[in-house]
mmCIF file of N, CA and C in Angstrom:
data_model
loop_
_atom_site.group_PDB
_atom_site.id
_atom_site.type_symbol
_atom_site.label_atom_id
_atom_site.label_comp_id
_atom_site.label_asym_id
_atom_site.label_seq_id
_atom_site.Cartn_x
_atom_site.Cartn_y
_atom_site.Cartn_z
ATOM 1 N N UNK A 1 43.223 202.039 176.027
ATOM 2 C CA UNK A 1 43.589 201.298 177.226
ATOM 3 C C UNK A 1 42.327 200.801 177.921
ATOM 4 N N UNK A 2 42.274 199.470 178.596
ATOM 5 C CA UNK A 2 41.075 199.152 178.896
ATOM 6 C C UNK A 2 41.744 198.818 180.357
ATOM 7 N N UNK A 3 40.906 198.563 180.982
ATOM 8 C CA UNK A 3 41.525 198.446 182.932
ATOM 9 C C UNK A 3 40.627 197.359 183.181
ATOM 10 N N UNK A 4 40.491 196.166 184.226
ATOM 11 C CA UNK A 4 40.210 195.188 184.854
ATOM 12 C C UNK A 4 40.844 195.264 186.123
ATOM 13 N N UNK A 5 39.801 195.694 186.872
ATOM 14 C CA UNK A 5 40.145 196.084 188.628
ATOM 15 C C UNK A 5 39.313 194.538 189.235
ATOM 16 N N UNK A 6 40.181 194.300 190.239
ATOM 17 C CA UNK A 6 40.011 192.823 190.793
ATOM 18 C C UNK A 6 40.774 193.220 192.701
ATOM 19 N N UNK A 7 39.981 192.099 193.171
ATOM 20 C CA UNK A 7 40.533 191.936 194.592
ATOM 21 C C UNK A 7 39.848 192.780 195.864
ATOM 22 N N UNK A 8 38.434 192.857 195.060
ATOM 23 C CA UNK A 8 37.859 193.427 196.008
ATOM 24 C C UNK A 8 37.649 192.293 197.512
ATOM 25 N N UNK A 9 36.726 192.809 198.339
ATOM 26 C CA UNK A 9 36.124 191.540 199.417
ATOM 27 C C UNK A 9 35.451 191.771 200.881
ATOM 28 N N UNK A 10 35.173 190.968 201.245
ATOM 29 C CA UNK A 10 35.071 191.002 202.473
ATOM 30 C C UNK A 10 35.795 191.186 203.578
ATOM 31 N N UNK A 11 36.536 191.941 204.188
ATOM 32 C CA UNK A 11 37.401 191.940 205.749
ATOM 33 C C UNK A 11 36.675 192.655 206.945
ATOM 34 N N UNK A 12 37.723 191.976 207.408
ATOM 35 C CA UNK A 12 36.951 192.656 208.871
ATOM 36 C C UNK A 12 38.183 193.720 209.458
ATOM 37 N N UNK A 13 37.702 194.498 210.279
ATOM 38 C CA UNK A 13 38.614 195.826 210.125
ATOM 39 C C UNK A 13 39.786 195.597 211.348
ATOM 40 N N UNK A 14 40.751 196.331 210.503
ATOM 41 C CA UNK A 14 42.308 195.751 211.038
ATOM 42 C C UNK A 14 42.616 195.338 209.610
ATOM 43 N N UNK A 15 41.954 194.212 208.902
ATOM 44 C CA UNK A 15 42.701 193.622 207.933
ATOM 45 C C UNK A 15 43.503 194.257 206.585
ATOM 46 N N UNK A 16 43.463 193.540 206.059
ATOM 47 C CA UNK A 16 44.443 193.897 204.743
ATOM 48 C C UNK A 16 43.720 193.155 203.084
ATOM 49 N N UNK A 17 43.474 193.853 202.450
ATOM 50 C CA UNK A 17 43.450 193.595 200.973
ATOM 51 C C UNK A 17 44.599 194.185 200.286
ATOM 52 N N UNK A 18 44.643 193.697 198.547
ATOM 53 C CA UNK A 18 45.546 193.843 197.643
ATOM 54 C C UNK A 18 44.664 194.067 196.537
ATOM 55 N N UNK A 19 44.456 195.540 196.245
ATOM 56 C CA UNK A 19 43.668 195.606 194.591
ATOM 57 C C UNK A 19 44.286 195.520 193.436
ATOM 58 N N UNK A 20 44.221 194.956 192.429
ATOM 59 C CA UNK A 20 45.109 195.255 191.276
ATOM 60 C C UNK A 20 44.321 195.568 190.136
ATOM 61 N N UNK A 21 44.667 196.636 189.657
ATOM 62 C CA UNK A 21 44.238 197.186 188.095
ATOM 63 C C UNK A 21 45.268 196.723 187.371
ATOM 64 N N UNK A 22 45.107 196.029 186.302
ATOM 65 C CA UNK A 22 45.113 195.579 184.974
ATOM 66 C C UNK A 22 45.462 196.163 183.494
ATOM 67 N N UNK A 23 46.179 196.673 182.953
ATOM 68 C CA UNK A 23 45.704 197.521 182.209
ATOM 69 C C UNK A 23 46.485 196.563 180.403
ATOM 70 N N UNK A 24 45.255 196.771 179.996
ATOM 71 C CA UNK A 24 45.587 196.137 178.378
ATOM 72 C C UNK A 24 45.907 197.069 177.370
ATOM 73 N N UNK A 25 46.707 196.919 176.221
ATOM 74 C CA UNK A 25 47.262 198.107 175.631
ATOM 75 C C UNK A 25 48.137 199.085 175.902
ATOM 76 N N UNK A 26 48.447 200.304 174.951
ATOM 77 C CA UNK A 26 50.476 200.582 175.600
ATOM 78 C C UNK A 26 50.010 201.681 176.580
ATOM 79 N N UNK A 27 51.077 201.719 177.908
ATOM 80 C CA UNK A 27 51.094 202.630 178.420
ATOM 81 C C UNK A 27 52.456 203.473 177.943
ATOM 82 N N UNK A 28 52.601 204.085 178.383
ATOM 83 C CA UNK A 28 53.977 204.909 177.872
ATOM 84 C C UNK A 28 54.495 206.030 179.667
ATOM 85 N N UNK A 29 55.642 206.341 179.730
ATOM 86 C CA UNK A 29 55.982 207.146 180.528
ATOM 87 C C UNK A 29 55.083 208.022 181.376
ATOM 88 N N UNK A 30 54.283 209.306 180.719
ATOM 89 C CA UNK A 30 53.663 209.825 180.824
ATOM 90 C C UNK A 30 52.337 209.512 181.504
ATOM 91 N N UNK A 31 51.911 208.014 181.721
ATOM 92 C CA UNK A 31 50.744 207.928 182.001
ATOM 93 C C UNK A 31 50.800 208.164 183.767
ATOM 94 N N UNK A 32 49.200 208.025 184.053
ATOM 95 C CA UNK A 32 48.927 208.243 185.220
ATOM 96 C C UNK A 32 47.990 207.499 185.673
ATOM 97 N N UNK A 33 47.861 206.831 186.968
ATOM 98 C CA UNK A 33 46.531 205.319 187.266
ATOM 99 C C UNK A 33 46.324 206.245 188.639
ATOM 100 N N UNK A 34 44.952 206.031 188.875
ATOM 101 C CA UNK A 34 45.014 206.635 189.872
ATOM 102 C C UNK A 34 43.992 205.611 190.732
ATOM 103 N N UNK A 35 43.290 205.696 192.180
ATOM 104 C CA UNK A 35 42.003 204.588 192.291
ATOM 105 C C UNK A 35 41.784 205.784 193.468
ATOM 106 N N UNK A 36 40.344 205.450 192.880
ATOM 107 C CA UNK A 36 38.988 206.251 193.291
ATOM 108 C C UNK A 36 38.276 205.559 194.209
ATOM 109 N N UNK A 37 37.224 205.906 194.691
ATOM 110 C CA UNK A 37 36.289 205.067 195.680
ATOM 111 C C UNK A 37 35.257 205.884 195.932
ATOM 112 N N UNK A 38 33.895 205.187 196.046
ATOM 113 C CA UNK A 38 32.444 205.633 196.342
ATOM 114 C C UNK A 38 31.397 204.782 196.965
ATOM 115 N N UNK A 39 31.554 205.673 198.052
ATOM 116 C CA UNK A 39 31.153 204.829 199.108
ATOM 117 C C UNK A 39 29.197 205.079 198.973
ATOM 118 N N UNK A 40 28.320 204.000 199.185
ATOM 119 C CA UNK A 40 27.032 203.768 199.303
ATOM 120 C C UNK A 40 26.771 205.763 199.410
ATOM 121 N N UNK A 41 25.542 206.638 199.018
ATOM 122 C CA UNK A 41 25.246 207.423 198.909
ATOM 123 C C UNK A 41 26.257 208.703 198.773
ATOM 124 N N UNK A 42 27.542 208.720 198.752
ATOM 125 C CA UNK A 42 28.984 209.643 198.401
ATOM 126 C C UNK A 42 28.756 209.485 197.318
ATOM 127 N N UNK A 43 29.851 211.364 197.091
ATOM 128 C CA UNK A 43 30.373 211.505 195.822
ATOM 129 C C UNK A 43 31.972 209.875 195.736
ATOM 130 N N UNK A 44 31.937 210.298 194.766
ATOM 131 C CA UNK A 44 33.291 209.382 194.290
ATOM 132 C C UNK A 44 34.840 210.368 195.031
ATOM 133 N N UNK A 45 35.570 209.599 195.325
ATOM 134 C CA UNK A 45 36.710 210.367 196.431
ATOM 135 C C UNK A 45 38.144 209.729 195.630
ATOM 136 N N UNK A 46 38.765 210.441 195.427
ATOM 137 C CA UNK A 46 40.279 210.058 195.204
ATOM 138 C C UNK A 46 40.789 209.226 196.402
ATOM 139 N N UNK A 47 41.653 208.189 196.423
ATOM 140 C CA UNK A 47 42.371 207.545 197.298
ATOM 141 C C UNK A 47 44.182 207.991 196.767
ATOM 142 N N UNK A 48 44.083 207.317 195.787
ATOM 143 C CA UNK A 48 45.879 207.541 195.273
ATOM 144 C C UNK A 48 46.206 207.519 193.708
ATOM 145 N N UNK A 49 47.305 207.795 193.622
ATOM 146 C CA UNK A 49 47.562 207.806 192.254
ATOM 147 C C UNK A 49 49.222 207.585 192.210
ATOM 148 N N UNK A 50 49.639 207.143 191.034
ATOM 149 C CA UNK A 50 51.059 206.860 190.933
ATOM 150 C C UNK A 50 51.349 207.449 189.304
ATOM 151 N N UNK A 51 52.973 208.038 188.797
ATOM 152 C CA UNK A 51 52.718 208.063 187.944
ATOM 153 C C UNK A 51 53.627 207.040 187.237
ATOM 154 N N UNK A 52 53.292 206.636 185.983
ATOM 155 C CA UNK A 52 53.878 205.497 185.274
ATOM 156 C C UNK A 52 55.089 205.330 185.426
ATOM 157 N N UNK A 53 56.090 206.497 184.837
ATOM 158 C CA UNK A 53 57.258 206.493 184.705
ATOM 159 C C UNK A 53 58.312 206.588 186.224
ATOM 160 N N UNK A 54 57.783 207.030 186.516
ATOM 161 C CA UNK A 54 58.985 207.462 187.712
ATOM 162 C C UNK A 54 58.518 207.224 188.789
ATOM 163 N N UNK A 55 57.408 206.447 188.696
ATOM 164 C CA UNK A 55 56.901 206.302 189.974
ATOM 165 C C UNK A 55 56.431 207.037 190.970
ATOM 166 N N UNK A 56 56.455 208.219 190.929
ATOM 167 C CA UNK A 56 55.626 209.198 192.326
ATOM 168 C C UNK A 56 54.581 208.849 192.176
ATOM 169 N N UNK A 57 53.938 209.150 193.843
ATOM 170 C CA UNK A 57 53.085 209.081 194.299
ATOM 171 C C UNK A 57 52.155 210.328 194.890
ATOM 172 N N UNK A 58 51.043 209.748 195.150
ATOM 173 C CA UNK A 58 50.370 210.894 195.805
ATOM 174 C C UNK A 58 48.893 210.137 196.633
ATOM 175 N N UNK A 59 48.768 210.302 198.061
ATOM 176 C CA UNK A 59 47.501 210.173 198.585
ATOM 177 C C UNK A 59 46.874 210.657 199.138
ATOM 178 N N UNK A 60 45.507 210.332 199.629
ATOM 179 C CA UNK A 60 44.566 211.058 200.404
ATOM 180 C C UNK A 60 45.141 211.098 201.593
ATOM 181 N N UNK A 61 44.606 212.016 202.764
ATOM 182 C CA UNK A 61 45.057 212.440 203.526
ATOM 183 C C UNK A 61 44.148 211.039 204.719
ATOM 184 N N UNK A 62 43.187 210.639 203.793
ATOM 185 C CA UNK A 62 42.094 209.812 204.614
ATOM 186 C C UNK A 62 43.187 208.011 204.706
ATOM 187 N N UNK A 63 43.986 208.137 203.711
ATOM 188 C CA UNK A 63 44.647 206.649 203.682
ATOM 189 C C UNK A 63 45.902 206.578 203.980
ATOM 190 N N UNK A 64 46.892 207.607 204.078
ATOM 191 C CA UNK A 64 47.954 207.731 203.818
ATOM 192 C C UNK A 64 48.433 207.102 204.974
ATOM 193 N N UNK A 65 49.375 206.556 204.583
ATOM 194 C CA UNK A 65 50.240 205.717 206.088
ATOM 195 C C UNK A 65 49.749 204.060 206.239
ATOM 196 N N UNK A 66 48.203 204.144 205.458
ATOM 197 C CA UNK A 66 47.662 202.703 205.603
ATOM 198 C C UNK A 66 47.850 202.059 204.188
ATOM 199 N N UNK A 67 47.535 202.758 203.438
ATOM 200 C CA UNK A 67 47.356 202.533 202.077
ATOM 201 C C UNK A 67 48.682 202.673 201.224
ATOM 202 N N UNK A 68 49.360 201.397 200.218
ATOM 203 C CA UNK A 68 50.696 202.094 198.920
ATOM 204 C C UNK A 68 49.765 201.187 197.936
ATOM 205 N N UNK A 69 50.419 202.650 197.152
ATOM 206 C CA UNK A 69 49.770 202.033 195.713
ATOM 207 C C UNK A 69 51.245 202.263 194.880
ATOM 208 N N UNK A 70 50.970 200.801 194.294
ATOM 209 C CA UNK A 70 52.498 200.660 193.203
ATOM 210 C C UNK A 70 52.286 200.228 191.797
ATOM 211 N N UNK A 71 53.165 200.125 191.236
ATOM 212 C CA UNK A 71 52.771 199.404 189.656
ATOM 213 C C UNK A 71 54.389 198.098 189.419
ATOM 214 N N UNK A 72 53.648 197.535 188.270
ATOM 215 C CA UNK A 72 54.311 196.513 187.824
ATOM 216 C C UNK A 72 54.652 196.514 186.448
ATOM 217 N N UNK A 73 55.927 197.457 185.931
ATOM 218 C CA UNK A 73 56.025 197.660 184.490
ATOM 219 C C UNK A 73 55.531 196.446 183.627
ATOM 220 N N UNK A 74 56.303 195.118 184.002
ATOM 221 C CA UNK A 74 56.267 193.727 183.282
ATOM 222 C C UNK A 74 54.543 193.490 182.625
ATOM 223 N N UNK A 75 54.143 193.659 184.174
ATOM 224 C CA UNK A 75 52.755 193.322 184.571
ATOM 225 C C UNK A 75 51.658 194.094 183.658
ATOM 226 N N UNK A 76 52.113 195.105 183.445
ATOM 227 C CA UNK A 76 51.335 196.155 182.945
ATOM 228 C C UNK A 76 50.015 196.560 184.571
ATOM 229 N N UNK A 77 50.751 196.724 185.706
ATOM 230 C CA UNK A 77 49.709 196.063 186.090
ATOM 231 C C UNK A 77 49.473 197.189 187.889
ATOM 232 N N UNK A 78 48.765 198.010 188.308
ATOM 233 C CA UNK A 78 48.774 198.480 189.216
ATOM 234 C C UNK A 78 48.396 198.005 190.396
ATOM 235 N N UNK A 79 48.917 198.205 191.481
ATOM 236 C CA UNK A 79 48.310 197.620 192.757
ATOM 237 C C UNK A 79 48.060 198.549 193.975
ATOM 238 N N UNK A 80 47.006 198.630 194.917
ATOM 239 C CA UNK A 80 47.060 199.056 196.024
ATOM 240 C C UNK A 80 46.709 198.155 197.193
ATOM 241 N N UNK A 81 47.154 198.535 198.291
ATOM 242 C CA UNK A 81 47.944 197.306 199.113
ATOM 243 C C UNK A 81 47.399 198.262 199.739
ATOM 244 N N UNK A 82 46.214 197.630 200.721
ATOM 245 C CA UNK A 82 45.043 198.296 202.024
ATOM 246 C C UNK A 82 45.448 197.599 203.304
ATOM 247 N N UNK A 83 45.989 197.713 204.232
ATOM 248 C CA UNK A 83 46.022 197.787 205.291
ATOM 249 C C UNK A 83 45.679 198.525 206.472
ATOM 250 N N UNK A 84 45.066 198.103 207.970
ATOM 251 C CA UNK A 84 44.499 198.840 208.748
ATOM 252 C C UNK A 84 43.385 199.241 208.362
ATOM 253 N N UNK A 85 42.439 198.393 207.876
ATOM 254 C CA UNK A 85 40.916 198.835 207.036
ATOM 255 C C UNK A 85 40.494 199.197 208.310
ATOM 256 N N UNK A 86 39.542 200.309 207.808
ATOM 257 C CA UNK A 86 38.304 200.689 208.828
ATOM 258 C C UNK A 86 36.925 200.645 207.713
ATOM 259 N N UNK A 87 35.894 200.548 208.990
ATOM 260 C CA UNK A 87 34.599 200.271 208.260
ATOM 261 C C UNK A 87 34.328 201.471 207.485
ATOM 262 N N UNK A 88 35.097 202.706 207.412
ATOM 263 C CA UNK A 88 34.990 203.737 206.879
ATOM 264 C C UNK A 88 35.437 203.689 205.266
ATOM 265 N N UNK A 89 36.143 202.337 205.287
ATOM 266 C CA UNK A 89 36.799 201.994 203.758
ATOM 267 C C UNK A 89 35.448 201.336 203.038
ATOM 268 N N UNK A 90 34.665 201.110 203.549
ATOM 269 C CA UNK A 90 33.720 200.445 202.353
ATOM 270 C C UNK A 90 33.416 201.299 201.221
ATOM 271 N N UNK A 91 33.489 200.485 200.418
ATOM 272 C CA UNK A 91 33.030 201.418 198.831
ATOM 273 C C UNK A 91 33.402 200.359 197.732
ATOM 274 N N UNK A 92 33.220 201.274 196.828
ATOM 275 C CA UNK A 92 33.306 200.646 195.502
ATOM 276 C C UNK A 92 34.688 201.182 195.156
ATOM 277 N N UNK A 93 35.672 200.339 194.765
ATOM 278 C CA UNK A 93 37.004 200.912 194.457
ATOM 279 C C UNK A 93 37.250 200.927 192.766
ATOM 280 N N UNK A 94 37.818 201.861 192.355
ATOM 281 C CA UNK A 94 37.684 202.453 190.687
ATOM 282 C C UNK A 94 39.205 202.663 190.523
ATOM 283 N N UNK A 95 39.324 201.474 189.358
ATOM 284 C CA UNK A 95 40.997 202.557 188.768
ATOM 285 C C UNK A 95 40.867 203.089 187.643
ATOM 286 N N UNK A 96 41.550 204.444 187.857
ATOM 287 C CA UNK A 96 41.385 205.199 186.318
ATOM 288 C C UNK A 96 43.091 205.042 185.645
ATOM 289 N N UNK A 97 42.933 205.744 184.545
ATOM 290 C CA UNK A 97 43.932 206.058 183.534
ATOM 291 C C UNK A 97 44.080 207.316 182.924
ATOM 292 N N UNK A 98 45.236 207.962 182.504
ATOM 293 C CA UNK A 98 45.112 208.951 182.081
ATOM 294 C C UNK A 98 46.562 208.952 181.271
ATOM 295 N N UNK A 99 46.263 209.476 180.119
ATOM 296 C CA UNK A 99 48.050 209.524 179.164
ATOM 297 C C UNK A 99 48.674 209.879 179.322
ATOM 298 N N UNK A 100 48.118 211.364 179.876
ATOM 299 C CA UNK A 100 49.193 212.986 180.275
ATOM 300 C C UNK A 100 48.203 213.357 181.467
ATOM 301 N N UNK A 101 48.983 213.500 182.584
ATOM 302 C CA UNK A 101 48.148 213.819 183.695
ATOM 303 C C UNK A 101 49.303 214.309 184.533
ATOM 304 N N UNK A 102 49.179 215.941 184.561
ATOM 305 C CA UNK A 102 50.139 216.534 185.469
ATOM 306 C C UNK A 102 50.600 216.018 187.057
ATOM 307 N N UNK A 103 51.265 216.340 187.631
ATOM 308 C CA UNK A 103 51.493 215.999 189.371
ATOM 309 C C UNK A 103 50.142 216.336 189.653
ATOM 310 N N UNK A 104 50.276 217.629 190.014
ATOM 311 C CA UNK A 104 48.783 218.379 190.728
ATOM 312 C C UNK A 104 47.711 217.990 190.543
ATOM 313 N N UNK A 105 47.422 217.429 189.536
ATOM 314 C CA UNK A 105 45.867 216.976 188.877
ATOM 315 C C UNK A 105 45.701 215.161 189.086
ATOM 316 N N UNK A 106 46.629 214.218 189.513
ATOM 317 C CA UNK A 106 46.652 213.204 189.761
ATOM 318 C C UNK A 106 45.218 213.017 190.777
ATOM 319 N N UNK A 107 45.023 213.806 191.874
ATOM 320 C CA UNK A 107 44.041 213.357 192.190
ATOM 321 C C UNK A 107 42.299 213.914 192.035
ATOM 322 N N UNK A 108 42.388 214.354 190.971
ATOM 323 C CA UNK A 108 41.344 214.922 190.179
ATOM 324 C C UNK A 108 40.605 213.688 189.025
ATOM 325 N N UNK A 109 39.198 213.518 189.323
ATOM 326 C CA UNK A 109 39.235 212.517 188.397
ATOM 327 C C UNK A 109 38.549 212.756 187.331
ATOM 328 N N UNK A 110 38.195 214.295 186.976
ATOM 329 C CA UNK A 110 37.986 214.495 185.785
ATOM 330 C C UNK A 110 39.395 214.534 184.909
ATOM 331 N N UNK A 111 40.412 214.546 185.341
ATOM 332 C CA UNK A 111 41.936 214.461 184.947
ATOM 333 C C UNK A 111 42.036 212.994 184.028
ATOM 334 N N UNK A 112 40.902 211.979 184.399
ATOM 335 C CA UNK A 112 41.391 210.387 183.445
ATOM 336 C C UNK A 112 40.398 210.184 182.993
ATOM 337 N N UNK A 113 40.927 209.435 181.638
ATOM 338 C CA UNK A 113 40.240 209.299 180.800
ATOM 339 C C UNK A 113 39.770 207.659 180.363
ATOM 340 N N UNK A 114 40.195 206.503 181.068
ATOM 341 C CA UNK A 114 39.828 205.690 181.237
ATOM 342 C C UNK A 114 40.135 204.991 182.504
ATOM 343 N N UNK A 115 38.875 203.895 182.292
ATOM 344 C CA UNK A 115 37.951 203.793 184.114
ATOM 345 C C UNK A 115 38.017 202.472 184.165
ATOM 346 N N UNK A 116 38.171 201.547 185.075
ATOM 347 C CA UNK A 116 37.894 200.263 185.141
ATOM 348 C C UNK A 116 36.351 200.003 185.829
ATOM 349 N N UNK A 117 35.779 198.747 185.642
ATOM 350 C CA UNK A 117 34.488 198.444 186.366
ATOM 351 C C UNK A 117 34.182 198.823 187.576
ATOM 352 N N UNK A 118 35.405 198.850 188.190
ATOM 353 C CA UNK A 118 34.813 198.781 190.155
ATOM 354 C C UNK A 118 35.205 197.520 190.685
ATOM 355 N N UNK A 119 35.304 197.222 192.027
ATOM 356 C CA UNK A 119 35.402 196.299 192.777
ATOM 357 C C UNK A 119 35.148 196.492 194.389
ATOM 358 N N UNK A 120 34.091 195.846 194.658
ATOM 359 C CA UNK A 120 33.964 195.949 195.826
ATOM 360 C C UNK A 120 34.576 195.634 196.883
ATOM 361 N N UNK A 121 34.809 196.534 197.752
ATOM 362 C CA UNK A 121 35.448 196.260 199.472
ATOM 363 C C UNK A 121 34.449 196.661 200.597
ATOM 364 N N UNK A 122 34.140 195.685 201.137
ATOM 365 C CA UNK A 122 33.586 195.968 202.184
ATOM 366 C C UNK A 122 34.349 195.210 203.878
ATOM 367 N N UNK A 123 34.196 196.500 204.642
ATOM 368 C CA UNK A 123 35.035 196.444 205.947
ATOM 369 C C UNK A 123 34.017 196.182 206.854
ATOM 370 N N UNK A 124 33.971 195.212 207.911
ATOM 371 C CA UNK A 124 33.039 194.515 208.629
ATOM 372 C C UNK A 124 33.798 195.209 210.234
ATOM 373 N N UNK A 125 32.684 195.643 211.027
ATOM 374 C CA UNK A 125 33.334 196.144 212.584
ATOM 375 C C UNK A 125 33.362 195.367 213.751
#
């Protein structure tokens, strides 16, 4: 599986972006996408994760209420939908993959096993 993360940008805070990961090759039921973020001198931080089949979710406690992350079977195609940015959102945003990735471990990112490039967001105050 290969990932192509897009939709990073510029906003100013209040606003709203739309990230979408990409994903080429089969997913199946079982899989798990999750998106990460690492902000200028941070470790890398879980934001959310969804799982393929059935759709649950799971987020940080830092986004939740601002942030849904969904998928697009057709699409092959994941999205997270940022609203209420704060300048605290800047980072580099990462979607991973994973085949078999329990509930609990969704936001663990030694849990996936493939990574997309990154895309930058940066929140202006």
């Amino acid at each position: 599986v290969q990932l192509q993360a897009s939709g990073g940008g510029l906003v100013q805070a209040g606003g709203s972006l739309r990230l979408s990961c990409a994903a080429s090759g089969r997913t199946s039921s079982g899989y798990g996408f999750g998106w990460f973020r690492q902000a200028p001198g941070k470790e890398r931080e879980f934001v959310a994760a969804i799982r393929w089949g059935g759709g649950t979710t799971v987020y940080s406690d830092s986004v939740k209420g601002r942030f849904t992350i969904s998928r697009d079977k057709a699409k092959s195609t994941v999205y997270l939908q940022m609203n209420s940015l704060e300048p605290e959102d800047t980072a580099v945003y990462y979607c991973a993959a994973s085949p078999s990735v329990i509930y609990s471990s969704l936001g663990v990112s030694s849990s996936y096993d493939y990574w997309g490039q990154g895309t930058l967001v940066t929140v202006s105050s």
